[in-house]
PDB file of C-alpha atoms in Angstrom:
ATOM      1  CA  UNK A   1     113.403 100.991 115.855  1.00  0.00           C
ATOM      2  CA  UNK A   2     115.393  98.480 114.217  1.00  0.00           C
ATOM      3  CA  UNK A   3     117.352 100.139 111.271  1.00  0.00           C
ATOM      4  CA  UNK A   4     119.120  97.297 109.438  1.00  0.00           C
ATOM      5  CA  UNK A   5     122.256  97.951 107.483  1.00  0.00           C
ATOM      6  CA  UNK A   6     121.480  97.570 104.136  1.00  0.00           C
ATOM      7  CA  UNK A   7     123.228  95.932 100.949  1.00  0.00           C
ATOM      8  CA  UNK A   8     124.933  97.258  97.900  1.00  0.00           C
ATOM      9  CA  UNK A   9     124.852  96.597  94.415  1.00  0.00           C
ATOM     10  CA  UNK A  10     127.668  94.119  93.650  1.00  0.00           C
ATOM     11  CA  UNK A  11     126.353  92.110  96.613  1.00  0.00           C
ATOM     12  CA  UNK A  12     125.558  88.735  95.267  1.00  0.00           C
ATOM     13  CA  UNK A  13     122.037  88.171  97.404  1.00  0.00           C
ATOM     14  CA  UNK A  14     120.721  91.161  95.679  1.00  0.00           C
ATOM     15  CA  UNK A  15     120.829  88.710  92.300  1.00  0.00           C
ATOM     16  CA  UNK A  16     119.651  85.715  93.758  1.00  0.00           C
ATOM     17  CA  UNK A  17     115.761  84.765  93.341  1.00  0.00           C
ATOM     18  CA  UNK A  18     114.472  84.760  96.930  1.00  0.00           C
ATOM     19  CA  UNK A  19     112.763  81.999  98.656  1.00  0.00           C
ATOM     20  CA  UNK A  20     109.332  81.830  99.803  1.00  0.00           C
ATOM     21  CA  UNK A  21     108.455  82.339 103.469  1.00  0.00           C
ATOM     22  CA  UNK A  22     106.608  78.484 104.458  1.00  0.00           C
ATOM     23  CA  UNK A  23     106.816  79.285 107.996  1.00  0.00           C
ATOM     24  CA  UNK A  24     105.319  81.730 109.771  1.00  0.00           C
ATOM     25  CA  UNK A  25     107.279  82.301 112.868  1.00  0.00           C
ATOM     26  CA  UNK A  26     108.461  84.721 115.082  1.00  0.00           C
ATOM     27  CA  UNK A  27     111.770  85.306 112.895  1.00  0.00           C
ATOM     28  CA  UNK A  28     109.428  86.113 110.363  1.00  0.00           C
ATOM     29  CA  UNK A  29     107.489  88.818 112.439  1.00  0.00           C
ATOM     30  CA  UNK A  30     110.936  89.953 113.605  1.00  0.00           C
ATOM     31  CA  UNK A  31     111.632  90.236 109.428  1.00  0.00           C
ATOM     32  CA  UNK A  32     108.977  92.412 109.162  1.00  0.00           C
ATOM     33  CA  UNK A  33     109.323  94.409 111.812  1.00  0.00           C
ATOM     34  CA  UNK A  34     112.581  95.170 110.851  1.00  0.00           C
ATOM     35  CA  UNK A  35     111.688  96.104 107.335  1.00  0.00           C
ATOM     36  CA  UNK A  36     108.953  98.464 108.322  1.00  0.00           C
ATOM     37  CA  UNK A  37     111.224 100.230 110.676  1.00  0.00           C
ATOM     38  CA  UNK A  38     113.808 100.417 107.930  1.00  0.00           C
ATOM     39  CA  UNK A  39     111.582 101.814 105.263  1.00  0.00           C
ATOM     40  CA  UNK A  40     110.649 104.642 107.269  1.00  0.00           C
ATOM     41  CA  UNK A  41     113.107 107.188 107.079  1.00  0.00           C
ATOM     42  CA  UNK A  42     112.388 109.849 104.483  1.00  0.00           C
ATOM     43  CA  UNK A  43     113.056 109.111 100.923  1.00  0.00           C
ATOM     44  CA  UNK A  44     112.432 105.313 101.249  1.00  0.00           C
ATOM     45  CA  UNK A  45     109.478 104.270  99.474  1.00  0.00           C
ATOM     46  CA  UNK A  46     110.229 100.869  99.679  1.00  0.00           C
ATOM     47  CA  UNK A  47     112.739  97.939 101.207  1.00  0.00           C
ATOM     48  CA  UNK A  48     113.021  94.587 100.209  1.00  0.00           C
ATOM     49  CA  UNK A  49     114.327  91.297 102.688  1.00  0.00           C
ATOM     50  CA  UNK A  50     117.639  90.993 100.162  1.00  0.00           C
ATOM     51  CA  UNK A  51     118.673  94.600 100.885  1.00  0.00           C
ATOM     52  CA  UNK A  52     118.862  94.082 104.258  1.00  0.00           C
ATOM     53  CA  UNK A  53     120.715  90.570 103.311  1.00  0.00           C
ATOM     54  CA  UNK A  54     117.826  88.166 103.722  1.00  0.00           C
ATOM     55  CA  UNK A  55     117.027  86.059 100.524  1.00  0.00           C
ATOM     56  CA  UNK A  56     113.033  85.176 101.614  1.00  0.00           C
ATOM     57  CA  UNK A  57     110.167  86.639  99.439  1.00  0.00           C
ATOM     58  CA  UNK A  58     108.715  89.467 101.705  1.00  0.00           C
ATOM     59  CA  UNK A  59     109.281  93.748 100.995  1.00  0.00           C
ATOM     60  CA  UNK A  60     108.141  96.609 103.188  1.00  0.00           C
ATOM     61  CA  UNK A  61     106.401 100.156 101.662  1.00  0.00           C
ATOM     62  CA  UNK A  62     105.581 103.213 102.501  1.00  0.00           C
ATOM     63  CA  UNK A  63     104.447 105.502  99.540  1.00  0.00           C
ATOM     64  CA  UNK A  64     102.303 108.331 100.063  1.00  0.00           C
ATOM     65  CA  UNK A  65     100.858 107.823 102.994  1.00  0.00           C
ATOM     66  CA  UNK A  66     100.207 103.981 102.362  1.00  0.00           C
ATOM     67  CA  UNK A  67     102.407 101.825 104.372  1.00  0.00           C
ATOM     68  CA  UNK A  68     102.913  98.179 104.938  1.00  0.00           C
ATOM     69  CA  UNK A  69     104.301  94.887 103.774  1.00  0.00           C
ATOM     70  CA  UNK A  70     103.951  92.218 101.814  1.00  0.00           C
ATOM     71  CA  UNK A  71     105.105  88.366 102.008  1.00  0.00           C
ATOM     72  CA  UNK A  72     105.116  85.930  99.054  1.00  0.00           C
ATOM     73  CA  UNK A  73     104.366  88.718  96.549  1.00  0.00           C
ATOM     74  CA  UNK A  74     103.479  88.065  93.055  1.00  0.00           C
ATOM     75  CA  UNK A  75     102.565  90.860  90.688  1.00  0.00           C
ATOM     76  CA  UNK A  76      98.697  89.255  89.094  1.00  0.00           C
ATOM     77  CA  UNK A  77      98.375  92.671  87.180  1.00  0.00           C
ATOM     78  CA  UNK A  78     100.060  95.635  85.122  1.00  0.00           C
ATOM     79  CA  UNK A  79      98.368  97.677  82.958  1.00  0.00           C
ATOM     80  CA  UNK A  80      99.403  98.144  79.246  1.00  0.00           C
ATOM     81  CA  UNK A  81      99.957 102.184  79.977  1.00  0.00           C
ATOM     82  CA  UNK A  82     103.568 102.805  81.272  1.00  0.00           C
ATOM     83  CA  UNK A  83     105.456 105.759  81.358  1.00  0.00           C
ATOM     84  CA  UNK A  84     109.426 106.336  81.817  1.00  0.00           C
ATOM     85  CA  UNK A  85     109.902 107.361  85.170  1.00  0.00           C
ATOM     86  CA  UNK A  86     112.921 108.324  87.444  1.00  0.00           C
ATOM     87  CA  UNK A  87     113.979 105.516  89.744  1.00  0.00           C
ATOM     88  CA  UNK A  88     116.766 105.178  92.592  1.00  0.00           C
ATOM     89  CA  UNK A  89     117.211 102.225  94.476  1.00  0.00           C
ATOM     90  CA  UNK A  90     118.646 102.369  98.158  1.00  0.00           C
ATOM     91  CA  UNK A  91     121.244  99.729  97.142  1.00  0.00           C
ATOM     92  CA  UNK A  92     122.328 101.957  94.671  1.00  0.00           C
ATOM     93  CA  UNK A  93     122.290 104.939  96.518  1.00  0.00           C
ATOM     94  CA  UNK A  94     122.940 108.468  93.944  1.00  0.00           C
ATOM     95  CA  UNK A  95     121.706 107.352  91.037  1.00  0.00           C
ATOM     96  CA  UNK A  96     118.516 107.847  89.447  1.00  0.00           C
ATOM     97  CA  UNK A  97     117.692 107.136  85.672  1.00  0.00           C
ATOM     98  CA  UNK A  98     114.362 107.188  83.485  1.00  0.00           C
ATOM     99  CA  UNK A  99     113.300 103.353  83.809  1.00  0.00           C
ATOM    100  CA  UNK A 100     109.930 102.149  82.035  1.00  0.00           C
ATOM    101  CA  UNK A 101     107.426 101.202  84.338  1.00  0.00           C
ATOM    102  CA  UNK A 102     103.334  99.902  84.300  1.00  0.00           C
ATOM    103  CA  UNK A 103     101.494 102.766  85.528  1.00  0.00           C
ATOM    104  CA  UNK A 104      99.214 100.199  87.957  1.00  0.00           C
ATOM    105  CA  UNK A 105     100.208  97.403  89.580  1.00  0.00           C
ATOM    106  CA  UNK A 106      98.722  94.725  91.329  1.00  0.00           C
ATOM    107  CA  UNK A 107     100.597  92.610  93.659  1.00  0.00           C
ATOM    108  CA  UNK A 108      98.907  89.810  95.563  1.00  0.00           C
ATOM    109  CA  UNK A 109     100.396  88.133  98.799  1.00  0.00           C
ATOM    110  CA  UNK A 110     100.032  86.844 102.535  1.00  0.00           C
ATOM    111  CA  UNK A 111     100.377  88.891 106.088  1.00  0.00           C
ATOM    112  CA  UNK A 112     101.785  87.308 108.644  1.00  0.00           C
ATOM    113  CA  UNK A 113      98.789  84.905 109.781  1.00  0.00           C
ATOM    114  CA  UNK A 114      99.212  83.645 106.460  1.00  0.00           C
ATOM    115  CA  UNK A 115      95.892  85.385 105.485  1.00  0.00           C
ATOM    116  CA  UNK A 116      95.437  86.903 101.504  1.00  0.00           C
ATOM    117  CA  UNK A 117      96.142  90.010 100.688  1.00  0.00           C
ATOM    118  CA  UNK A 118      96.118  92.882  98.041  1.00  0.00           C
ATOM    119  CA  UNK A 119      98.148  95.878  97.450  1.00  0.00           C
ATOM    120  CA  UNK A 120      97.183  97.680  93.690  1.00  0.00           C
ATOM    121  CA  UNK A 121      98.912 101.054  92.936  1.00  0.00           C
ATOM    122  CA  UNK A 122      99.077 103.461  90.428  1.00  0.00           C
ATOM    123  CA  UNK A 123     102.457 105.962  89.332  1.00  0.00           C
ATOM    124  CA  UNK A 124     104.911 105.488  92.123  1.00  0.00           C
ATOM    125  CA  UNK A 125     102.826 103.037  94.036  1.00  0.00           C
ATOM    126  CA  UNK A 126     103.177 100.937  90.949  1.00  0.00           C
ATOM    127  CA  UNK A 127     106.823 101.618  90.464  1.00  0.00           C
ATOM    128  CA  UNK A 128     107.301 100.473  94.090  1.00  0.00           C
ATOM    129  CA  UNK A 129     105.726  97.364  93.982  1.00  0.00           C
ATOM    130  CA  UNK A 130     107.039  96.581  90.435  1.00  0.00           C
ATOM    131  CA  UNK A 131     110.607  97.189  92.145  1.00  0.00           C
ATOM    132  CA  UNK A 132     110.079  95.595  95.116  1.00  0.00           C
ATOM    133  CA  UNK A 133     108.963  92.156  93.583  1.00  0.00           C
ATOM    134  CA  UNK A 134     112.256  93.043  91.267  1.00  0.00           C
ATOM    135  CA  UNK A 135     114.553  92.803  93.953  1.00  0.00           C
ATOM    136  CA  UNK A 136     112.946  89.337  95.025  1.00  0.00           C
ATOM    137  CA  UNK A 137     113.760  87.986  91.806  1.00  0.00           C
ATOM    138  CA  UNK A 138     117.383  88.561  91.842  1.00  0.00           C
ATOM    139  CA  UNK A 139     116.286  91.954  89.582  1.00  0.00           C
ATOM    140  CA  UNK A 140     117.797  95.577  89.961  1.00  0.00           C
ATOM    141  CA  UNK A 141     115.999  98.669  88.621  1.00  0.00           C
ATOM    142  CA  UNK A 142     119.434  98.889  86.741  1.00  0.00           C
ATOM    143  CA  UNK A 143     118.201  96.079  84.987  1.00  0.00           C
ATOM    144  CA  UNK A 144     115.715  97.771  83.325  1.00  0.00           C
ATOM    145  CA  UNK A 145     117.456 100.012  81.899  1.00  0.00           C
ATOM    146  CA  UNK A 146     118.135 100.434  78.387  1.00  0.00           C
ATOM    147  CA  UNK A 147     121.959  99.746  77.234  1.00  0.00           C
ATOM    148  CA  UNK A 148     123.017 102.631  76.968  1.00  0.00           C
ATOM    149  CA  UNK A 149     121.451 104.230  80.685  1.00  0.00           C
ATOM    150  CA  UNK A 150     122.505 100.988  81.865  1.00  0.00           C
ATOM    151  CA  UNK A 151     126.760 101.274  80.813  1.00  0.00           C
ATOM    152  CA  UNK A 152     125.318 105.083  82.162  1.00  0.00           C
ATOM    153  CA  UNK A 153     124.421 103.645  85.583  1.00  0.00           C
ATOM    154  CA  UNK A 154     127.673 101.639  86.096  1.00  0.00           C
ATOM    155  CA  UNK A 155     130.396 103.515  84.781  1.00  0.00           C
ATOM    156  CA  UNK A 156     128.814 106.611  87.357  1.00  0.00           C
ATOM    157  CA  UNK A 157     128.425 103.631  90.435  1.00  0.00           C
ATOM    158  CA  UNK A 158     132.025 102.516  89.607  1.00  0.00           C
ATOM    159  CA  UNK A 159     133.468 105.815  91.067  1.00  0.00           C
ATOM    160  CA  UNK A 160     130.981 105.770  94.203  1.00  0.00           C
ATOM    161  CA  UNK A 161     132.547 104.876  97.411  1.00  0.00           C
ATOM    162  CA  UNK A 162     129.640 101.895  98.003  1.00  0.00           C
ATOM    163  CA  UNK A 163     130.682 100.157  94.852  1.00  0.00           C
ATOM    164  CA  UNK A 164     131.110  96.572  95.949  1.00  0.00           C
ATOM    165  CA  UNK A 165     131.261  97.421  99.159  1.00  0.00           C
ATOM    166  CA  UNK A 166     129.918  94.623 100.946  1.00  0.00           C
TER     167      UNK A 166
END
């Protein structure tokens, strides 16, 4: 298993827009491979290439019982009906805050034969793939956030021994 270190908020490829994959090689597969194994551990539900420092389009899942990945993602659908829910991110590990989410998502991408595919979720499916396809666009749940969660969230990460930490 190849656990890959991740990245931290405050770490500036976590807030740059990724770049699509155009080749399909073995660095690729490697990629993925690695971002499957990472997502595994309990209380992942999701990884995307810039947390592990990589700034191409392609995030790893693994939500109830539903796991794989996704390359060239672009969310095609969200429903009107959203709901605040609690979301953590594992580059900024501790902290969790109400964030206001679609309650189904569709995300439509490529494997890696370069072949279409689907992923559509509902509640934290959705969530996931809404935060995944975040993180690809130089976005952080944190972003989300309303002001005043969002001073919240960084005056708490401030005194957290990851802040910066790159």
């Amino acid at each position: 298993m190849a656990m890959r270190a991740l990245r931290y908020f405050g770490d500036p490829v976590l807030k740059t827009v990724c770049d699509p994959v155009t080749t399909f090689d073995k660095k690729v597969e490697a990629l993925v491979t690695d971002l499957m194994d990472s997502v595994k551990p309990d209380g992942r539900a999701g990884l995307a290439a810039p947390q592990i420092g990589v700034g191409l389009r392609v995030f790893s899942y693994d939500v109830g019982g539903l796991t794989g990945y996704v390359i060239n993602p672009e969310i095609v659908s969200l429903s009107e009906e959203s709901h605040e829910i609690d979301e953590g991110c594992l580059s900024v590990p501790e902290l969790w805050f109400p964030t206001v989410r679609a309650k189904h998502a569709v995300v439509r991408g490529v494997d890696l034969r370069n072949e279409p595919i689907e992923v559509e979720g509902v509640d934290v499916l959705a969530q996931c793939l809404q935060h995944e396809t975040d993180h690809l666009d130089g976005m952080l749940y944190l972003d989300r956030l309303t002001p005043e969660r969002k001073k919240q969230a960084l005056k708490q990460a401030r005194g957290k021994d990851w802040f910066w930490n790159r």
